[in-house]
mmCIF file of C-alpha atoms in Angstrom:
data_model
loop_
_atom_site.group_PDB
_atom_site.id
_atom_site.type_symbol
_atom_site.label_atom_id
_atom_site.label_comp_id
_atom_site.label_asym_id
_atom_site.label_seq_id
_atom_site.Cartn_x
_atom_site.Cartn_y
_atom_site.Cartn_z
ATOM 1 C CA UNK A 1 4.607 14.576 -14.578
ATOM 2 C CA UNK A 2 3.736 12.603 -17.646
ATOM 3 C CA UNK A 3 2.847 8.975 -17.625
ATOM 4 C CA UNK A 4 4.435 6.152 -19.548
ATOM 5 C CA UNK A 5 3.429 5.859 -23.183
ATOM 6 C CA UNK A 6 3.026 2.099 -23.088
ATOM 7 C CA UNK A 7 2.612 1.479 -26.804
ATOM 8 C CA UNK A 8 5.852 3.283 -27.727
ATOM 9 C CA UNK A 9 7.780 1.437 -25.047
ATOM 10 C CA UNK A 10 6.264 -1.883 -26.131
ATOM 11 C CA UNK A 11 7.155 -1.260 -29.765
ATOM 12 C CA UNK A 12 10.784 -0.486 -28.943
ATOM 13 C CA UNK A 13 11.020 -3.571 -26.703
ATOM 14 C CA UNK A 14 9.610 -5.730 -29.497
ATOM 15 C CA UNK A 15 12.054 -4.231 -32.011
ATOM 16 C CA UNK A 16 14.923 -5.054 -29.670
ATOM 17 C CA UNK A 17 13.640 -8.587 -29.183
ATOM 18 C CA UNK A 18 13.251 -9.045 -32.954
ATOM 19 C CA UNK A 19 16.925 -8.198 -33.448
ATOM 20 C CA UNK A 20 18.053 -10.516 -30.648
ATOM 21 C CA UNK A 21 15.847 -13.378 -31.894
ATOM 22 C CA UNK A 22 17.095 -12.922 -35.466
ATOM 23 C CA UNK A 23 20.773 -12.839 -34.494
ATOM 24 C CA UNK A 24 20.316 -15.732 -32.064
ATOM 25 C CA UNK A 25 18.555 -17.744 -34.758
ATOM 26 C CA UNK A 26 21.397 -17.140 -37.212
ATOM 27 C CA UNK A 27 23.918 -18.155 -34.549
ATOM 28 C CA UNK A 28 21.815 -21.219 -33.751
ATOM 29 C CA UNK A 29 21.922 -22.365 -37.366
ATOM 30 C CA UNK A 30 25.706 -22.670 -37.192
ATOM 31 C CA UNK A 31 25.978 -23.812 -33.580
ATOM 32 C CA UNK A 32 22.665 -25.170 -32.272
ATOM 33 C CA UNK A 33 22.436 -24.986 -28.520
ATOM 34 C CA UNK A 34 19.113 -26.012 -26.972
ATOM 35 C CA UNK A 35 18.120 -24.254 -23.777
ATOM 36 C CA UNK A 36 17.229 -27.548 -22.108
ATOM 37 C CA UNK A 37 19.102 -30.835 -22.515
ATOM 38 C CA UNK A 38 15.846 -32.690 -23.207
ATOM 39 C CA UNK A 39 15.360 -30.697 -26.416
ATOM 40 C CA UNK A 40 18.660 -31.971 -27.792
ATOM 41 C CA UNK A 41 17.168 -35.469 -27.949
ATOM 42 C CA UNK A 42 14.384 -34.359 -30.304
ATOM 43 C CA UNK A 43 15.617 -35.364 -33.737
ATOM 44 C CA UNK A 44 13.466 -32.983 -35.769
ATOM 45 C CA UNK A 45 14.472 -29.730 -34.093
ATOM 46 C CA UNK A 46 18.235 -30.131 -34.211
ATOM 47 C CA UNK A 47 18.833 -32.490 -37.132
ATOM 48 C CA UNK A 48 21.836 -31.991 -39.361
ATOM 49 C CA UNK A 49 22.614 -30.365 -41.806
ATOM 50 C CA UNK A 50 20.246 -27.531 -40.845
ATOM 51 C CA UNK A 51 18.560 -27.416 -37.430
ATOM 52 C CA UNK A 52 14.882 -26.557 -37.749
ATOM 53 C CA UNK A 53 14.221 -24.475 -34.621
ATOM 54 C CA UNK A 54 16.913 -21.826 -35.246
ATOM 55 C CA UNK A 55 15.720 -21.422 -38.849
ATOM 56 C CA UNK A 56 12.147 -20.933 -37.638
ATOM 57 C CA UNK A 57 13.333 -18.418 -35.045
ATOM 58 C CA UNK A 58 15.279 -16.490 -37.687
ATOM 59 C CA UNK A 59 12.131 -16.172 -39.809
ATOM 60 C CA UNK A 60 10.004 -15.237 -36.777
ATOM 61 C CA UNK A 61 12.534 -12.576 -35.763
ATOM 62 C CA UNK A 62 12.228 -11.037 -39.232
ATOM 63 C CA UNK A 63 8.417 -11.178 -39.001
ATOM 64 C CA UNK A 64 8.395 -9.403 -35.629
ATOM 65 C CA UNK A 65 10.770 -6.776 -37.037
ATOM 66 C CA UNK A 66 8.519 -6.223 -40.082
ATOM 67 C CA UNK A 67 5.460 -5.812 -37.844
ATOM 68 C CA UNK A 68 7.171 -3.278 -35.586
ATOM 69 C CA UNK A 69 9.710 -1.460 -37.768
ATOM 70 C CA UNK A 70 8.004 1.728 -38.940
ATOM 71 C CA UNK A 71 8.721 3.968 -35.978
ATOM 72 C CA UNK A 72 6.194 6.484 -37.300
ATOM 73 C CA UNK A 73 3.094 4.348 -37.640
ATOM 74 C CA UNK A 74 -0.225 5.041 -39.298
ATOM 75 C CA UNK A 75 -3.158 5.680 -36.994
ATOM 76 C CA UNK A 76 -4.529 2.146 -37.278
ATOM 77 C CA UNK A 77 -1.295 0.417 -36.311
ATOM 78 C CA UNK A 78 -0.840 2.846 -33.444
ATOM 79 C CA UNK A 79 -4.282 2.217 -31.940
ATOM 80 C CA UNK A 80 -5.309 -0.333 -29.361
ATOM 81 C CA UNK A 81 -7.380 -2.573 -31.718
ATOM 82 C CA UNK A 82 -4.151 -3.506 -33.509
ATOM 83 C CA UNK A 83 -2.329 -4.461 -30.304
ATOM 84 C CA UNK A 84 -4.255 -7.639 -29.547
ATOM 85 C CA UNK A 85 -3.404 -9.432 -32.836
ATOM 86 C CA UNK A 86 0.229 -8.541 -32.181
ATOM 87 C CA UNK A 87 -0.005 -9.966 -28.666
ATOM 88 C CA UNK A 88 -1.638 -13.140 -30.011
ATOM 89 C CA UNK A 89 1.232 -13.576 -32.488
ATOM 90 C CA UNK A 90 3.994 -12.667 -30.048
ATOM 91 C CA UNK A 91 3.046 -15.144 -27.303
ATOM 92 C CA UNK A 92 3.995 -18.289 -29.295
ATOM 93 C CA UNK A 93 7.084 -16.525 -30.663
ATOM 94 C CA UNK A 94 8.200 -15.742 -27.109
ATOM 95 C CA UNK A 95 7.619 -19.345 -26.037
ATOM 96 C CA UNK A 96 9.553 -20.729 -29.016
ATOM 97 C CA UNK A 97 12.425 -18.344 -28.454
ATOM 98 C CA UNK A 98 12.749 -19.600 -24.882
ATOM 99 C CA UNK A 99 13.678 -23.037 -26.267
ATOM 100 C CA UNK A 100 16.926 -21.919 -27.937
ATOM 101 C CA UNK A 101 19.786 -20.750 -25.730
ATOM 102 C CA UNK A 102 20.853 -17.932 -28.061
ATOM 103 C CA UNK A 103 17.351 -16.412 -28.181
ATOM 104 C CA UNK A 104 16.293 -16.576 -24.532
ATOM 105 C CA UNK A 105 16.998 -12.867 -23.992
ATOM 106 C CA UNK A 106 14.904 -12.017 -27.046
ATOM 107 C CA UNK A 107 12.061 -14.098 -25.637
ATOM 108 C CA UNK A 108 12.245 -12.260 -22.323
ATOM 109 C CA UNK A 109 12.258 -8.893 -24.122
ATOM 110 C CA UNK A 110 9.274 -9.990 -26.192
ATOM 111 C CA UNK A 111 7.416 -11.085 -23.041
ATOM 112 C CA UNK A 112 8.060 -7.632 -21.567
ATOM 113 C CA UNK A 113 6.761 -6.101 -24.803
ATOM 114 C CA UNK A 114 3.627 -8.252 -24.571
ATOM 115 C CA UNK A 115 2.965 -7.010 -21.038
ATOM 116 C CA UNK A 116 3.560 -3.425 -22.169
ATOM 117 C CA UNK A 117 1.071 -3.833 -25.038
ATOM 118 C CA UNK A 118 -1.470 -5.202 -22.561
ATOM 119 C CA UNK A 119 -0.868 -2.167 -20.354
ATOM 120 C CA UNK A 120 -1.411 0.078 -23.399
ATOM 121 C CA UNK A 121 -4.760 -1.602 -24.040
ATOM 122 C CA UNK A 122 -5.645 -1.202 -20.361
ATOM 123 C CA UNK A 123 -4.675 2.490 -20.366
ATOM 124 C CA UNK A 124 -6.737 3.103 -23.505
ATOM 125 C CA UNK A 125 -9.720 1.295 -21.982
ATOM 126 C CA UNK A 126 -9.489 3.338 -18.775
ATOM 127 C CA UNK A 127 -9.166 6.567 -20.762
ATOM 128 C CA UNK A 128 -12.287 5.741 -22.775
ATOM 129 C CA UNK A 129 -14.179 4.745 -19.625
ATOM 130 C CA UNK A 130 -13.308 7.949 -17.800
ATOM 131 C CA UNK A 131 -14.210 10.172 -20.750
ATOM 132 C CA UNK A 132 -17.632 8.582 -21.236
ATOM 133 C CA UNK A 133 -18.688 8.385 -17.611
ATOM 134 C CA UNK A 134 -19.117 5.040 -15.919
ATOM 135 C CA UNK A 135 -18.071 2.643 -18.702
ATOM 136 C CA UNK A 136 -20.225 4.346 -21.307
ATOM 137 C CA UNK A 137 -23.666 4.366 -19.702
ATOM 138 C CA UNK A 138 -25.462 5.468 -16.577
ATOM 139 C CA UNK A 139 -26.898 2.794 -14.354
ATOM 140 C CA UNK A 140 -30.263 3.604 -12.835
ATOM 141 C CA UNK A 141 -32.237 1.798 -10.215
ATOM 142 C CA UNK A 142 -35.821 0.688 -10.667
ATOM 143 C CA UNK A 143 -37.120 3.474 -8.406
ATOM 144 C CA UNK A 144 -35.634 6.113 -10.740
ATOM 145 C CA UNK A 145 -37.621 4.682 -13.631
ATOM 146 C CA UNK A 146 -40.877 4.731 -11.644
ATOM 147 C CA UNK A 147 -40.495 8.432 -10.820
ATOM 148 C CA UNK A 148 -40.992 9.457 -14.461
#
């Protein structure tokens, strides 16, 4: 049986979350609905004529979509060194999307995508460690060095 290809699953989850965050942001521009009643009291986030948080979430949804869209990626974007900058960018996006009621599902999907990217990094690390022995080098005790 094959294992889960974490990076492919993470990319598709992030694409789904980008769509939900974008659509929720557009809906929030016309009918702002904060996730928590305390946020409605903040004048800067939900000021008329255009509420700021839904506009920011619309732009962030487009940015996540642009980062994830090419389903057939080049080798660099499909390797584990490129996952950590994505994770670092997606964490604040997920937190911000949890503040708007229309984008909460997108934030949850993005959080799942973040965990899946972390699992992809972990799987790549374990694969490299197993192919090169015990984490890339052989540990020897002092008595082994004295025998030579």
